[in-house]
GROMACS .gro file of C-alpha atoms in nm:
model
  320
    1UNK     CA    1  -0.007  -0.002   0.007
    2UNK     CA    2   0.284   0.246   0.087
    3UNK     CA    3   0.454   0.163  -0.250
    4UNK     CA    4   0.119   0.234  -0.421
    5UNK     CA    5   0.088   0.567  -0.257
    6UNK     CA    6   0.445   0.654  -0.326
    7UNK     CA    7   0.393   0.577  -0.698
    8UNK     CA    8   0.070   0.773  -0.707
    9UNK     CA    9   0.239   1.077  -0.540
   10UNK     CA   10   0.535   1.050  -0.788
   11UNK     CA   11   0.302   1.055  -1.090
   12UNK     CA   12   0.084   1.338  -0.947
   13UNK     CA   13   0.399   1.547  -0.888
   14UNK     CA   14   0.535   1.469  -1.227
   15UNK     CA   15   0.205   1.565  -1.397
   16UNK     CA   16   0.200   1.888  -1.200
   17UNK     CA   17   0.557   1.987  -1.302
   18UNK     CA   18   0.474   1.898  -1.664
   19UNK     CA   19   0.166   2.111  -1.688
   20UNK     CA   20   0.318   2.401  -1.498
   21UNK     CA   21   0.633   2.421  -1.713
   22UNK     CA   22   0.508   2.371  -2.063
   23UNK     CA   23   0.460   2.698  -2.267
   24UNK     CA   24   0.112   2.836  -2.256
   25UNK     CA   25  -0.050   2.931  -2.599
   26UNK     CA   26  -0.227   3.212  -2.398
   27UNK     CA   27   0.092   3.401  -2.373
   28UNK     CA   28   0.246   3.651  -2.593
   29UNK     CA   29   0.590   3.553  -2.727
   30UNK     CA   30   0.829   3.696  -3.004
   31UNK     CA   31   0.852   3.336  -3.140
   32UNK     CA   32   0.481   3.275  -3.160
   33UNK     CA   33   0.483   3.210  -3.533
   34UNK     CA   34   0.811   3.056  -3.582
   35UNK     CA   35   0.694   2.704  -3.621
   36UNK     CA   36   0.380   2.777  -3.812
   37UNK     CA   37   0.456   3.082  -4.035
   38UNK     CA   38   0.830   3.149  -4.015
   39UNK     CA   39   0.828   3.413  -4.275
   40UNK     CA   40   0.529   3.624  -4.132
   41UNK     CA   41   0.736   3.900  -3.987
   42UNK     CA   42   0.958   3.943  -4.286
   43UNK     CA   43   0.653   3.952  -4.522
   44UNK     CA   44   0.475   4.217  -4.323
   45UNK     CA   45   0.807   4.425  -4.287
   46UNK     CA   46   0.832   4.423  -4.668
   47UNK     CA   47   0.480   4.547  -4.718
   48UNK     CA   48   0.528   4.828  -4.460
   49UNK     CA   49   0.863   4.943  -4.606
   50UNK     CA   50   0.701   4.949  -4.953
   51UNK     CA   51   0.405   5.152  -4.833
   52UNK     CA   52   0.620   5.400  -4.632
   53UNK     CA   53   0.852   5.436  -4.933
   54UNK     CA   54   0.562   5.533  -5.157
   55UNK     CA   55   0.427   5.782  -4.892
   56UNK     CA   56   0.639   5.880  -4.592
   57UNK     CA   57   0.340   6.012  -4.411
   58UNK     CA   58   0.215   5.645  -4.395
   59UNK     CA   59   0.456   5.576  -4.113
   60UNK     CA   60   0.279   5.820  -3.873
   61UNK     CA   61  -0.058   5.696  -3.989
   62UNK     CA   62   0.016   5.333  -3.910
   63UNK     CA   63   0.158   5.415  -3.565
   64UNK     CA   64  -0.162   5.615  -3.495
   65UNK     CA   65  -0.383   5.330  -3.620
   66UNK     CA   66  -0.219   5.098  -3.372
   67UNK     CA   67  -0.266   5.357  -3.092
   68UNK     CA   68  -0.632   5.409  -3.172
   69UNK     CA   69  -0.676   5.027  -3.182
   70UNK     CA   70  -0.518   4.958  -2.851
   71UNK     CA   71  -0.700   5.226  -2.657
   72UNK     CA   72  -1.045   5.068  -2.741
   73UNK     CA   73  -1.105   4.719  -2.585
   74UNK     CA   74  -0.730   4.645  -2.611
   75UNK     CA   75  -0.504   4.566  -2.914
   76UNK     CA   76  -0.743   4.342  -3.093
   77UNK     CA   77  -0.779   4.488  -3.439
   78UNK     CA   78  -1.140   4.622  -3.369
   79UNK     CA   79  -1.060   4.931  -3.533
   80UNK     CA   80  -1.014   4.757  -3.871
   81UNK     CA   81  -1.373   4.627  -3.873
   82UNK     CA   82  -1.629   4.782  -4.118
   83UNK     CA   83  -1.995   4.839  -4.048
   84UNK     CA   84  -2.185   4.525  -4.064
   85UNK     CA   85  -2.484   4.347  -3.870
   86UNK     CA   86  -2.416   4.393  -3.508
   87UNK     CA   87  -2.109   4.597  -3.564
   88UNK     CA   88  -2.074   4.973  -3.539
   89UNK     CA   89  -1.755   5.041  -3.686
   90UNK     CA   90  -1.487   5.241  -3.488
   91UNK     CA   91  -1.390   5.403  -3.803
   92UNK     CA   92  -1.693   5.630  -3.780
   93UNK     CA   93  -1.621   5.745  -3.416
   94UNK     CA   94  -1.542   6.115  -3.376
   95UNK     CA   95  -1.161   6.082  -3.319
   96UNK     CA   96  -1.137   5.849  -3.629
   97UNK     CA   97  -1.378   5.959  -3.890
   98UNK     CA   98  -1.200   6.106  -4.205
   99UNK     CA   99  -0.878   6.110  -3.988
  100UNK     CA  100  -0.731   5.761  -3.907
  101UNK     CA  101  -0.584   5.594  -4.214
  102UNK     CA  102  -0.366   5.317  -4.331
  103UNK     CA  103  -0.628   5.041  -4.345
  104UNK     CA  104  -0.538   4.942  -4.691
  105UNK     CA  105  -0.176   4.873  -4.592
  106UNK     CA  106  -0.275   4.636  -4.318
  107UNK     CA  107  -0.510   4.458  -4.564
  108UNK     CA  108  -0.221   4.427  -4.814
  109UNK     CA  109   0.008   4.270  -4.550
  110UNK     CA  110  -0.272   4.040  -4.450
  111UNK     CA  111  -0.323   3.924  -4.803
  112UNK     CA  112   0.055   3.861  -4.846
  113UNK     CA  113   0.059   3.659  -4.520
  114UNK     CA  114  -0.248   3.462  -4.612
  115UNK     CA  115  -0.098   3.322  -4.921
  116UNK     CA  116   0.148   3.122  -4.745
  117UNK     CA  117  -0.004   3.085  -4.399
  118UNK     CA  118  -0.391   3.096  -4.427
  119UNK     CA  119  -0.578   3.166  -4.095
  120UNK     CA  120  -0.266   3.184  -3.877
  121UNK     CA  121  -0.146   3.531  -3.829
  122UNK     CA  122  -0.389   3.771  -3.671
  123UNK     CA  123  -0.471   4.116  -3.792
  124UNK     CA  124  -0.395   4.250  -3.436
  125UNK     CA  125  -0.040   4.110  -3.461
  126UNK     CA  126   0.006   4.258  -3.817
  127UNK     CA  127  -0.108   4.596  -3.693
  128UNK     CA  128   0.137   4.575  -3.412
  129UNK     CA  129   0.430   4.478  -3.613
  130UNK     CA  130   0.336   4.735  -3.877
  131UNK     CA  131   0.365   5.017  -3.618
  132UNK     CA  132   0.714   4.894  -3.514
  133UNK     CA  133   0.823   4.856  -3.888
  134UNK     CA  134   0.684   5.203  -3.977
  135UNK     CA  135   0.899   5.357  -3.700
  136UNK     CA  136   1.206   5.190  -3.828
  137UNK     CA  137   1.133   5.300  -4.181
  138UNK     CA  138   1.158   5.657  -4.100
  139UNK     CA  139   1.468   5.646  -3.874
  140UNK     CA  140   1.289   5.564  -3.542
  141UNK     CA  141   1.368   5.305  -3.292
  142UNK     CA  142   1.299   4.939  -3.303
  143UNK     CA  143   1.176   4.702  -3.041
  144UNK     CA  144   1.085   4.332  -2.977
  145UNK     CA  145   0.724   4.272  -3.049
  146UNK     CA  146   0.570   3.971  -2.867
  147UNK     CA  147   0.308   3.802  -3.070
  148UNK     CA  148   0.006   3.575  -3.021
  149UNK     CA  149  -0.281   3.826  -3.022
  150UNK     CA  150  -0.623   3.713  -3.171
  151UNK     CA  151  -0.886   3.929  -3.341
  152UNK     CA  152  -1.198   4.057  -3.195
  153UNK     CA  153  -1.533   3.967  -3.326
  154UNK     CA  154  -1.679   4.304  -3.214
  155UNK     CA  155  -1.599   4.688  -3.240
  156UNK     CA  156  -1.689   4.948  -2.976
  157UNK     CA  157  -1.768   5.282  -3.127
  158UNK     CA  158  -1.888   5.425  -2.806
  159UNK     CA  159  -1.561   5.355  -2.621
  160UNK     CA  160  -1.367   5.500  -2.912
  161UNK     CA  161  -1.561   5.823  -2.867
  162UNK     CA  162  -1.490   5.826  -2.478
  163UNK     CA  163  -1.139   5.685  -2.438
  164UNK     CA  164  -0.932   5.818  -2.727
  165UNK     CA  165  -0.766   6.152  -2.615
  166UNK     CA  166  -0.830   6.441  -2.838
  167UNK     CA  167  -0.635   6.745  -2.967
  168UNK     CA  168  -0.788   6.984  -2.714
  169UNK     CA  169  -0.722   6.771  -2.411
  170UNK     CA  170  -0.569   6.917  -2.096
  171UNK     CA  171  -0.266   6.761  -1.914
  172UNK     CA  172  -0.491   6.627  -1.652
  173UNK     CA  173  -0.714   6.470  -1.914
  174UNK     CA  174  -0.411   6.311  -2.091
  175UNK     CA  175  -0.271   6.165  -1.781
  176UNK     CA  176  -0.608   6.028  -1.696
  177UNK     CA  177  -0.679   5.881  -2.031
  178UNK     CA  178  -0.338   5.702  -2.055
  179UNK     CA  179  -0.350   5.596  -1.676
  180UNK     CA  180  -0.678   5.423  -1.744
  181UNK     CA  181  -0.491   5.207  -1.987
  182UNK     CA  182  -0.230   5.128  -1.738
  183UNK     CA  183   0.029   5.370  -1.891
  184UNK     CA  184   0.230   5.619  -1.687
  185UNK     CA  185   0.281   5.997  -1.756
  186UNK     CA  186   0.635   5.911  -1.884
  187UNK     CA  187   0.469   5.665  -2.138
  188UNK     CA  188   0.213   5.929  -2.222
  189UNK     CA  189   0.483   6.193  -2.298
  190UNK     CA  190   0.707   5.946  -2.488
  191UNK     CA  191   0.428   5.821  -2.695
  192UNK     CA  192   0.319   6.170  -2.782
  193UNK     CA  193   0.669   6.193  -2.939
  194UNK     CA  194   0.529   6.010  -3.240
  195UNK     CA  195   0.397   6.344  -3.344
  196UNK     CA  196   0.757   6.409  -3.458
  197UNK     CA  197   0.610   6.271  -3.785
  198UNK     CA  198   0.268   6.308  -3.930
  199UNK     CA  199   0.011   6.590  -3.997
  200UNK     CA  200  -0.288   6.742  -3.848
  201UNK     CA  201  -0.600   6.897  -3.993
  202UNK     CA  202  -0.669   7.253  -3.966
  203UNK     CA  203  -0.992   7.200  -3.758
  204UNK     CA  204  -0.769   7.041  -3.481
  205UNK     CA  205  -0.541   7.349  -3.435
  206UNK     CA  206  -0.734   7.647  -3.548
  207UNK     CA  207  -0.844   7.755  -3.211
  208UNK     CA  208  -0.474   7.756  -3.091
  209UNK     CA  209  -0.324   7.953  -3.366
  210UNK     CA  210  -0.584   8.226  -3.353
  211UNK     CA  211  -0.591   8.248  -2.974
  212UNK     CA  212  -0.303   8.481  -2.931
  213UNK     CA  213  -0.219   8.305  -2.608
  214UNK     CA  214   0.106   8.305  -2.420
  215UNK     CA  215   0.169   7.953  -2.474
  216UNK     CA  216   0.236   7.983  -2.852
  217UNK     CA  217   0.510   8.153  -3.033
  218UNK     CA  218   0.357   8.439  -3.245
  219UNK     CA  219   0.564   8.376  -3.559
  220UNK     CA  220   0.475   8.015  -3.550
  221UNK     CA  221   0.109   8.091  -3.523
  222UNK     CA  222   0.132   8.345  -3.807
  223UNK     CA  223   0.298   8.083  -4.028
  224UNK     CA  224   0.027   7.818  -3.966
  225UNK     CA  225  -0.249   8.073  -4.034
  226UNK     CA  226  -0.135   8.084  -4.405
  227UNK     CA  227  -0.291   7.735  -4.465
  228UNK     CA  228  -0.558   7.734  -4.192
  229UNK     CA  229  -0.801   8.029  -4.232
  230UNK     CA  230  -1.039   8.128  -3.952
  231UNK     CA  231  -1.320   7.981  -4.158
  232UNK     CA  232  -1.316   7.695  -4.409
  233UNK     CA  233  -1.034   7.472  -4.490
  234UNK     CA  234  -1.093   7.225  -4.205
  235UNK     CA  235  -0.908   6.939  -4.366
  236UNK     CA  236  -0.610   7.143  -4.477
  237UNK     CA  237  -0.303   6.975  -4.343
  238UNK     CA  238   0.002   7.098  -4.158
  239UNK     CA  239   0.302   6.904  -4.018
  240UNK     CA  240   0.306   6.831  -3.651
  241UNK     CA  241   0.678   6.902  -3.665
  242UNK     CA  242   0.777   7.186  -3.900
  243UNK     CA  243   1.150   7.108  -3.899
  244UNK     CA  244   1.173   6.739  -3.990
  245UNK     CA  245   0.815   6.626  -4.048
  246UNK     CA  246   0.896   6.294  -4.214
  247UNK     CA  247   1.202   6.173  -4.000
  248UNK     CA  248   1.163   6.029  -3.656
  249UNK     CA  249   1.370   6.235  -3.419
  250UNK     CA  250   1.337   6.458  -3.107
  251UNK     CA  251   1.255   6.792  -3.282
  252UNK     CA  252   0.888   6.758  -3.164
  253UNK     CA  253   1.014   6.822  -2.802
  254UNK     CA  254   1.245   7.103  -2.909
  255UNK     CA  255   0.934   7.257  -3.071
  256UNK     CA  256   0.736   7.229  -2.743
  257UNK     CA  257   1.016   7.401  -2.558
  258UNK     CA  258   1.000   7.700  -2.809
  259UNK     CA  259   0.612   7.712  -2.786
  260UNK     CA  260   0.574   7.563  -3.125
  261UNK     CA  261   0.359   7.269  -3.051
  262UNK     CA  262   0.079   7.245  -3.321
  263UNK     CA  263  -0.197   7.097  -3.106
  264UNK     CA  264  -0.316   7.210  -2.757
  265UNK     CA  265  -0.260   6.851  -2.650
  266UNK     CA  266   0.104   6.877  -2.762
  267UNK     CA  267   0.192   7.216  -2.594
  268UNK     CA  268   0.032   7.127  -2.253
  269UNK     CA  269   0.303   6.866  -2.215
  270UNK     CA  270   0.547   7.150  -2.160
  271UNK     CA  271   0.372   7.239  -1.837
  272UNK     CA  272   0.352   7.137  -1.464
  273UNK     CA  273   0.454   6.773  -1.385
  274UNK     CA  274   0.566   6.674  -1.753
  275UNK     CA  275   0.763   6.992  -1.834
  276UNK     CA  276   1.095   6.855  -1.716
  277UNK     CA  277   1.050   6.535  -1.908
  278UNK     CA  278   0.987   6.731  -2.227
  279UNK     CA  279   1.305   6.931  -2.170
  280UNK     CA  280   1.502   6.608  -2.106
  281UNK     CA  281   1.378   6.454  -2.433
  282UNK     CA  282   1.459   6.774  -2.622
  283UNK     CA  283   1.818   6.739  -2.500
  284UNK     CA  284   1.853   6.371  -2.516
  285UNK     CA  285   1.731   6.201  -2.833
  286UNK     CA  286   1.871   5.862  -2.711
  287UNK     CA  287   1.655   5.869  -2.400
  288UNK     CA  288   1.348   5.961  -2.602
  289UNK     CA  289   1.407   5.675  -2.836
  290UNK     CA  290   1.454   5.427  -2.563
  291UNK     CA  291   1.139   5.550  -2.366
  292UNK     CA  292   0.933   5.552  -2.678
  293UNK     CA  293   1.017   5.189  -2.771
  294UNK     CA  294   0.935   5.080  -2.413
  295UNK     CA  295   0.614   5.260  -2.408
  296UNK     CA  296   0.519   5.113  -2.742
  297UNK     CA  297   0.562   4.762  -2.604
  298UNK     CA  298   0.350   4.847  -2.305
  299UNK     CA  299   0.081   5.000  -2.512
  300UNK     CA  300   0.087   4.703  -2.760
  301UNK     CA  301   0.009   4.466  -2.467
  302UNK     CA  302  -0.310   4.650  -2.334
  303UNK     CA  303  -0.563   4.373  -2.293
  304UNK     CA  304  -0.462   4.154  -2.582
  305UNK     CA  305  -0.721   3.881  -2.685
  306UNK     CA  306  -0.540   3.548  -2.638
  307UNK     CA  307  -0.576   3.164  -2.634
  308UNK     CA  308  -0.915   3.048  -2.739
  309UNK     CA  309  -1.075   3.388  -2.730
  310UNK     CA  310  -1.142   3.588  -3.040
  311UNK     CA  311  -1.067   3.459  -3.392
  312UNK     CA  312  -0.809   3.475  -3.673
  313UNK     CA  313  -0.980   3.677  -3.946
  314UNK     CA  314  -0.951   3.590  -4.313
  315UNK     CA  315  -0.951   3.964  -4.402
  316UNK     CA  316  -0.913   4.238  -4.157
  317UNK     CA  317  -1.215   4.451  -4.217
  318UNK     CA  318  -1.482   4.183  -4.157
  319UNK     CA  319  -1.569   3.886  -3.945
  320UNK     CA  320  -1.516   3.537  -4.100
   0.00000   0.00000   0.00000
């Protein structure tokens, strides 16, 4: 009897050690696709490089697309879904409508991956990799992307309207919005540095350049008024960084120090508790690049859909 108990205990212990040490499919890993679609990351990188080479602005658009996805029910590619029965597309939410772009690039990457690895690589992972590859394509930092996200079967337009920070946000509102997603004020300032590339529509900065406020350089405001009249021209574009608008660097923070932030939500970073961090980033591009990469990793892992949850979409804009 004692021998039987001993054998039973040994088997039980062995099974416990086995099941607690084997890798879980419900975890993100940089090698997630290595055995099932080894070329996935290189295929996606090629598509992104091609898109950014054709239009440098696309790098900013892809990073922003990833950000707007992760802030709404986690990084699950919900932003890519079109309107359908039971789905109110996030594309039509206030912060996204006629603004967020790059959908066709993600779909192109998905098509290329599907040719060799059907129904294996999620749109959520493609979008996450695209943001990293877009940064690299314009001289920005790289980082290790952990993979294994699955795609949502729903969208949440209401949450997109409430959770995405806007161009008129105060510093307190920005800190709160990022904090609600588990991101620190340092993460928030570093991620805002993605505005070193990209453009904004006149309607998002008109109030600022005509305010005659003390937090804006008058010459900068005068320059911006040339393409953003007091009435009309809402969709006219201006670079978020006047100096190097298509290169990823720290000039965005130098602009803020000089009171040349285009959006209110940009310039408020150079106040109160985040003022010193903006100054540090303006003087130390290496620190900014490092903090940006770390913050992008943390943002990309906001509530990912894992394991048996969600699906792998055949195309990114619709449920299978």
